[in-house]
Short mmCIF file of C-alpha atoms and ligand atoms in Angstrom, two decimals:
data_model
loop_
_atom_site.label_atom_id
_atom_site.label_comp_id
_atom_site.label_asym_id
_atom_site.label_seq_id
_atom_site.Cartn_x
_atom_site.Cartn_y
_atom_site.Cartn_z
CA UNK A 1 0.00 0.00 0.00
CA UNK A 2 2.63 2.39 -0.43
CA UNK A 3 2.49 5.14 -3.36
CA UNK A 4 5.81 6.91 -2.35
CA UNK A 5 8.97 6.54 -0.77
CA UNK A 6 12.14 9.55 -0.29
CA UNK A 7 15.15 7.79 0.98
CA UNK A 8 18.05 10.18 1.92
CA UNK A 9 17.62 13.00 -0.20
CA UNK A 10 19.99 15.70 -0.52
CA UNK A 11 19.41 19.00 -2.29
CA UNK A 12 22.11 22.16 -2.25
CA UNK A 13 21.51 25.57 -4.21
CA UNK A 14 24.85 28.21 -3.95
CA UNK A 15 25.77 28.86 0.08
CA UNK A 16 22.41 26.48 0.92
CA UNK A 17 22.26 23.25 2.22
CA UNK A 18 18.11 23.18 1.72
CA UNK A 19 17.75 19.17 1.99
CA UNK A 20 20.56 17.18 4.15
CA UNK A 21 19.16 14.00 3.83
CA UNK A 22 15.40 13.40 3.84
CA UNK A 23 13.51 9.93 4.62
CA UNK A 24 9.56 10.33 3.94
CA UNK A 25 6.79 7.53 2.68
CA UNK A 26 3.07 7.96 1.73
CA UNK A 27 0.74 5.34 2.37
CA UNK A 28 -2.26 4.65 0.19
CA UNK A 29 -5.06 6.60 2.18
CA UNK A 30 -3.42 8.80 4.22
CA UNK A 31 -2.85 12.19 5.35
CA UNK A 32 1.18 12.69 5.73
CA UNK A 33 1.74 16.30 7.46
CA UNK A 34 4.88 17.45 6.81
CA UNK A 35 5.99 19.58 9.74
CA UNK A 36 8.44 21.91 9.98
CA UNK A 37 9.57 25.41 10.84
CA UNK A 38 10.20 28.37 7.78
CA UNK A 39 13.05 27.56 6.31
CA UNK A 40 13.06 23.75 7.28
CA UNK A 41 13.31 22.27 3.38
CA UNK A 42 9.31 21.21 3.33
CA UNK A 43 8.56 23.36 0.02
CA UNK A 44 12.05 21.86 -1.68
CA UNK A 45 10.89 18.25 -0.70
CA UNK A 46 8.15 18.60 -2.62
CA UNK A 47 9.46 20.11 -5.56
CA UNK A 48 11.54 16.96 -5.65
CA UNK A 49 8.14 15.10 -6.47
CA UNK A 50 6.80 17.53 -8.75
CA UNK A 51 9.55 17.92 -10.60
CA UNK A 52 10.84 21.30 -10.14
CA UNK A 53 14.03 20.24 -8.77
CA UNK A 54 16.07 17.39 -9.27
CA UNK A 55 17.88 15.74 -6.50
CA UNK A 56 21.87 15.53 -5.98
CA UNK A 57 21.68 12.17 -3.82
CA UNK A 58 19.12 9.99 -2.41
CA UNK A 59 16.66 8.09 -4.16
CA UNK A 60 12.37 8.46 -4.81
CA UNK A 61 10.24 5.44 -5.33
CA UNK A 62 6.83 5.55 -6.85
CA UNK A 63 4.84 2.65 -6.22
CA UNK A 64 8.01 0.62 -5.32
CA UNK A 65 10.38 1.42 -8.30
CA UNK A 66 12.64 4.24 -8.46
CA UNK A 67 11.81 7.05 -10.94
CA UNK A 68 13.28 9.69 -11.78
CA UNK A 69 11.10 13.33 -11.79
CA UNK A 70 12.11 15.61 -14.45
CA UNK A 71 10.16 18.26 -15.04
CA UNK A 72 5.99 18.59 -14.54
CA UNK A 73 4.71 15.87 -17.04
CA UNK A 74 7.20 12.89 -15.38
CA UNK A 75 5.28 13.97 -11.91
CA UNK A 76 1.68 14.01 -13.63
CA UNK A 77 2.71 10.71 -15.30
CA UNK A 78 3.39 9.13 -11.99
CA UNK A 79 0.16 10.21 -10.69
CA UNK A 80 1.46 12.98 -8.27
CA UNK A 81 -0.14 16.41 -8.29
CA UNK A 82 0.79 19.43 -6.47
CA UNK A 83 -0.79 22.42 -4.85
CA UNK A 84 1.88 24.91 -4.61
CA UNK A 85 1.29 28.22 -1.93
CA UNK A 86 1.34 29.96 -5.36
CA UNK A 87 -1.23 28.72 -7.52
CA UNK A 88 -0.18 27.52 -11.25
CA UNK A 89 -3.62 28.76 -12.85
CA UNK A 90 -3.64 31.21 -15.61
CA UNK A 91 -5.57 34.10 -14.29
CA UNK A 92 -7.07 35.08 -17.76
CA UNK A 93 -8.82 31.55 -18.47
CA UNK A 94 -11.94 30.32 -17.69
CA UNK A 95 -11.89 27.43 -14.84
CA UNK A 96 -13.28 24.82 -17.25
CA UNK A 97 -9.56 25.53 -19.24
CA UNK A 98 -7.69 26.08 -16.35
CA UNK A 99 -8.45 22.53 -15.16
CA UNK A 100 -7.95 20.75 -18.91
CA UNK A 101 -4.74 23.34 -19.94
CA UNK A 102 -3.02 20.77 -22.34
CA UNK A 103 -5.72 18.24 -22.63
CA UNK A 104 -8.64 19.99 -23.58
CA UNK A 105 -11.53 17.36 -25.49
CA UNK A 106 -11.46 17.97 -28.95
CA UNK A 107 -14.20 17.44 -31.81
CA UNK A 108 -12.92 17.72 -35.24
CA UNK A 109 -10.02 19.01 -34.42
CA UNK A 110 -11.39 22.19 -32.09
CA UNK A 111 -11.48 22.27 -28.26
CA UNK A 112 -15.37 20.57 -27.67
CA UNK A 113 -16.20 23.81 -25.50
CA UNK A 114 -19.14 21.72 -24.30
CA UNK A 115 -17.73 18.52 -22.95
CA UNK A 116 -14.87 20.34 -21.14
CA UNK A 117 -17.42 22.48 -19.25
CA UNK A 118 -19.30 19.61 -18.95
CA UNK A 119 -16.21 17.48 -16.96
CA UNK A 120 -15.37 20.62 -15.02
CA UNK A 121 -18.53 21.16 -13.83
CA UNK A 122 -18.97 17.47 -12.65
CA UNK A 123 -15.49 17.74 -10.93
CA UNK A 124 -16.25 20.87 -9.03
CA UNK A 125 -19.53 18.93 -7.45
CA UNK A 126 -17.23 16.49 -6.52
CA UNK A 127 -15.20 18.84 -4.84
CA UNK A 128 -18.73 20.89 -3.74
CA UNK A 129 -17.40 24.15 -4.97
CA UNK A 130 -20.40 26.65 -5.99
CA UNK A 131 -18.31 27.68 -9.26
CA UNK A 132 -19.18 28.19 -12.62
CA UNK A 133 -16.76 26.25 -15.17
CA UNK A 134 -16.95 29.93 -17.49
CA UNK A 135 -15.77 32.45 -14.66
CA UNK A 136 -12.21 33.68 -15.39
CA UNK A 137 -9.89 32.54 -12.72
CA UNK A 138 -8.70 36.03 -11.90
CA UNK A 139 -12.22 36.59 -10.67
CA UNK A 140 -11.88 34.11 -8.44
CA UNK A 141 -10.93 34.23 -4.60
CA UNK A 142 -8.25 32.19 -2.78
CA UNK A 143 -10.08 29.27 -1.13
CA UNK A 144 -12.22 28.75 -4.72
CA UNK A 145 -8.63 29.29 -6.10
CA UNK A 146 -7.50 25.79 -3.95
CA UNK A 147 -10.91 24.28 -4.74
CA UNK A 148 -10.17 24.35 -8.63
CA UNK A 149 -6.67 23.17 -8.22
CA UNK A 150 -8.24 20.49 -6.39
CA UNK A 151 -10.52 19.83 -8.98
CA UNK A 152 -7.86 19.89 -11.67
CA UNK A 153 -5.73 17.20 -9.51
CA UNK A 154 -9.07 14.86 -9.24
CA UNK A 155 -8.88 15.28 -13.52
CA UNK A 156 -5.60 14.14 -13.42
CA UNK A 157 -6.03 10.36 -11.46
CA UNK A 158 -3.94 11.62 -9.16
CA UNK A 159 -2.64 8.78 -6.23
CA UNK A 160 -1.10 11.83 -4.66
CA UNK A 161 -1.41 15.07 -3.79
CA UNK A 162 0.55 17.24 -2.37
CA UNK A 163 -0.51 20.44 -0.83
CA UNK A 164 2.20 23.30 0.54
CA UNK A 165 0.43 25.30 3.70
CA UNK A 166 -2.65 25.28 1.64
CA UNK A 167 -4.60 26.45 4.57
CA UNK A 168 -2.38 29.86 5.24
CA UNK A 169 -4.62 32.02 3.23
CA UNK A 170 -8.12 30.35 4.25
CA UNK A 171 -10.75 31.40 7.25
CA UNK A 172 -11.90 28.74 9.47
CA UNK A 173 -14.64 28.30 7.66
CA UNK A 174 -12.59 27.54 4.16
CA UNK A 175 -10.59 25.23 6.56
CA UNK A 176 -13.13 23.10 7.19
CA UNK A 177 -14.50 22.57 3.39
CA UNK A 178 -10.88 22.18 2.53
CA UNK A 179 -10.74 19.47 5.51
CA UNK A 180 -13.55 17.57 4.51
CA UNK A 181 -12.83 17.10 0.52
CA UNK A 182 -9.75 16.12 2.17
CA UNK A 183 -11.08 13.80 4.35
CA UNK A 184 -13.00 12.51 0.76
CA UNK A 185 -9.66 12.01 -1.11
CA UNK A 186 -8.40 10.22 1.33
CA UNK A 187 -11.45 7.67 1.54
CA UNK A 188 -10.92 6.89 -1.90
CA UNK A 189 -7.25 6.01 -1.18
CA UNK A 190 -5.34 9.25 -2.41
CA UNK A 191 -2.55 9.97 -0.21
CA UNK A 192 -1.97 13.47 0.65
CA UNK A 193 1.11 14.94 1.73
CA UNK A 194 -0.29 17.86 3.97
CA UNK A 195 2.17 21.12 4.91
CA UNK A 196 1.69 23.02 7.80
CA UNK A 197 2.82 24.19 10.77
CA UNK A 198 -0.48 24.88 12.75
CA UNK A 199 -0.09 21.79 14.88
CA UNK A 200 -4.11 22.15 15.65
CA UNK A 201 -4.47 20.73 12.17
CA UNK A 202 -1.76 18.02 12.75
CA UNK A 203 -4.63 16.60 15.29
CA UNK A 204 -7.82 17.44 13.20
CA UNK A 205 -6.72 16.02 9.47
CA UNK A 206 -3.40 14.24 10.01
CA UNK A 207 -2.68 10.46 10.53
CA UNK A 208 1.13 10.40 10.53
CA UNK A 209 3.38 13.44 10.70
CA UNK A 210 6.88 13.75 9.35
CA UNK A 211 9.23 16.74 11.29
CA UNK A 212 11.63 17.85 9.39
CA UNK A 213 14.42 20.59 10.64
CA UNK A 214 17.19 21.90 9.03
CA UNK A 215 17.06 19.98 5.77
CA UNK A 216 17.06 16.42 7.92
CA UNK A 217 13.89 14.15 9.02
CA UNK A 218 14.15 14.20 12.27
CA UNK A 219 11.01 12.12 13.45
CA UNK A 220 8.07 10.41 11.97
CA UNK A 221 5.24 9.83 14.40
CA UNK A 222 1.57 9.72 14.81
CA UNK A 223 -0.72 12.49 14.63
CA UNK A 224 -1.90 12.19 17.65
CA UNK A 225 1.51 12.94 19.31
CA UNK A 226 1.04 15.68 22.32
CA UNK A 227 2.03 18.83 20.77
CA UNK A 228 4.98 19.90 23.10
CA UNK A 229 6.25 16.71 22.32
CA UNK A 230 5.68 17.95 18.40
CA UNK A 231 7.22 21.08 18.83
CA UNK A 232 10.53 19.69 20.89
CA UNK A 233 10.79 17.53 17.95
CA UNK A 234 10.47 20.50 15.12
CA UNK A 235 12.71 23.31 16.88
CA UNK A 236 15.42 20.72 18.63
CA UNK A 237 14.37 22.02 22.07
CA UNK A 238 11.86 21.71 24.67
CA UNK A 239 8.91 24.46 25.44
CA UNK A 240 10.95 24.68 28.76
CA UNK A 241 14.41 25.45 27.33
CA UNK A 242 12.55 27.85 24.62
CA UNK A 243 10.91 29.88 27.63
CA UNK A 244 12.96 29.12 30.89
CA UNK A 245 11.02 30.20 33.88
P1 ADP B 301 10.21 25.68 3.97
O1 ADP B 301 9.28 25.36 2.84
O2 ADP B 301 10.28 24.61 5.00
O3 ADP B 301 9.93 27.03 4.58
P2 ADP B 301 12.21 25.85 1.87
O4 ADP B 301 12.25 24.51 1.28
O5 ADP B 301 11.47 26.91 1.15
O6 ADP B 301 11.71 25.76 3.38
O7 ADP B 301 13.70 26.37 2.07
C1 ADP B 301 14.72 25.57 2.66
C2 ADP B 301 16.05 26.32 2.57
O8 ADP B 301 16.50 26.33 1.21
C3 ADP B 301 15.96 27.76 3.00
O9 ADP B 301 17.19 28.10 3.61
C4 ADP B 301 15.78 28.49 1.69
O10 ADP B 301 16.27 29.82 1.78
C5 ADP B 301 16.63 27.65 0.74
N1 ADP B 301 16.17 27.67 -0.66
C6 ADP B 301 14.99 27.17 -1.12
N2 ADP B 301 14.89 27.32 -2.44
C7 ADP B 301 16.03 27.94 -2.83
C8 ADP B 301 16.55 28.39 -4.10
N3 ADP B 301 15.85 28.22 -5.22
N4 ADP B 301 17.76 28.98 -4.11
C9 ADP B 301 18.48 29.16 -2.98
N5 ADP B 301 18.06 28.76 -1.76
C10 ADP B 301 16.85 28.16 -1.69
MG1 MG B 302 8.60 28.80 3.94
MG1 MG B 303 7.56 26.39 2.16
#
């Protein structure tokens, strides 16, 4: 049942050690949180599976092979599907092509208008998002922003998605919606690899968590770890040595 495995991954840009070796898996079903304070590596981990960066050591396995991630259609071929903290939608298009860029249906020869408004409207009820497949994205707001990216990662069959601190812009009332489709995904048997470091939402959504500080993995436990115990594990130190009495 597993869909992912990092093993050791290192990753260096000029003056930077970002990633200092790396261990993470994703279960089929689950929600991974990826913990970890600003600066810790999580968004270059997970350009390693989308394909924005390459690694210089350590190996990914997809499904129990190792693969190699070059580059947005290798990641979308293995069935993983990001969320990035800045959107990839093209403000100017409607949602319906936002959600099929590259693969719109076609009808002799031209883009069938119909039947890709048709599929995006059927994938935002799935994701119960009150949004018509016409509006431009650029009128859209942020949490119906992450709802159609959503949408557009449930077009692609994706086994995984990946979502960096997708709740940072979102009230607590977006949380929630964003929880439950969540919660849906993971029913079906998507894994999600969940960013964050509200450690309320470790407890509410998560079912393993992954610290990682300083480029290294420095603990995999359950979700339902005590949250000083969290927190000693993603700053090094206890509550008590942060704030001696
Ligand atoms: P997080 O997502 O946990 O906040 P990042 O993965 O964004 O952390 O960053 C990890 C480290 O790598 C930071 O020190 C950051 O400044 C550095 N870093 C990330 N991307 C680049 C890049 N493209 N060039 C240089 N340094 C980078
Ligand atoms: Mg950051
Ligand atoms: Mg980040």
């Amino acid at each position: 049942d597993e869909l992912l495995r990092i093993e050791g991954i290192r990753k260096t840009f000029p003056g930077v050690v970002a990633l200092d070796g790396v261990d993470f898996d994703l279960r089929r079903g689950e929600v991974h949180v990826l913990l970890g304070e600003n600066g810790a590596g999580k968004s270059t981990l997970i350009k390693m599976l989308s394909g924005a960066y390459t690694p210089d050591s350590g190996r990914i396995l997809v499904g129990g092979e190792q693969v190699r991630i070059h580059g947005a259609q290798d990641s979308e071929r293995l069935g993983i599907a990001t969320i990035y903290q800045e959107f990839n939608l093209v403000p100017d298009l409607t949602v319906a092509e936002n959600i099929f860029l590259g693969r719109q249906p076609r009808r002799l020869g031209m883009i069938d208008r119909k039947r890709m408004e048709a599929e995006a409207a059927e994938l935002l009820k799935r994701v119960g998002v009150n949004v018509s497949p016409r509006a431009r994205v650029r009128e859209l707001g942020i949490a119906r922003l992450q709802m159609v990216e959503i949408a557009k990662a449930l077009s692609l069959n994706a086994r995984v998605l990946i979502m960096d601190e997708p709740t940072a812009v979102l009230t607590s009332e977006e949380v929630e919606k964003l929880f439950s489709i969540v919660r849906a995904l993971r029913a079906d048997g998507v894994g999600i690899v969940f960013i964050t470091h509200h450690l309320e939402e470790i407890a509410a959504l998560g079912d393993r968590v992954t610290v990682i500080r300083d480029g290294r993995s420095v603990g995999q436990v359950p979700a339902a770890t005590p949250e000083d115990e969290l927190v000693r594990l993603m700053v090094g130190r206890s509550i008590e040595q942060q704030y001696p009495r």
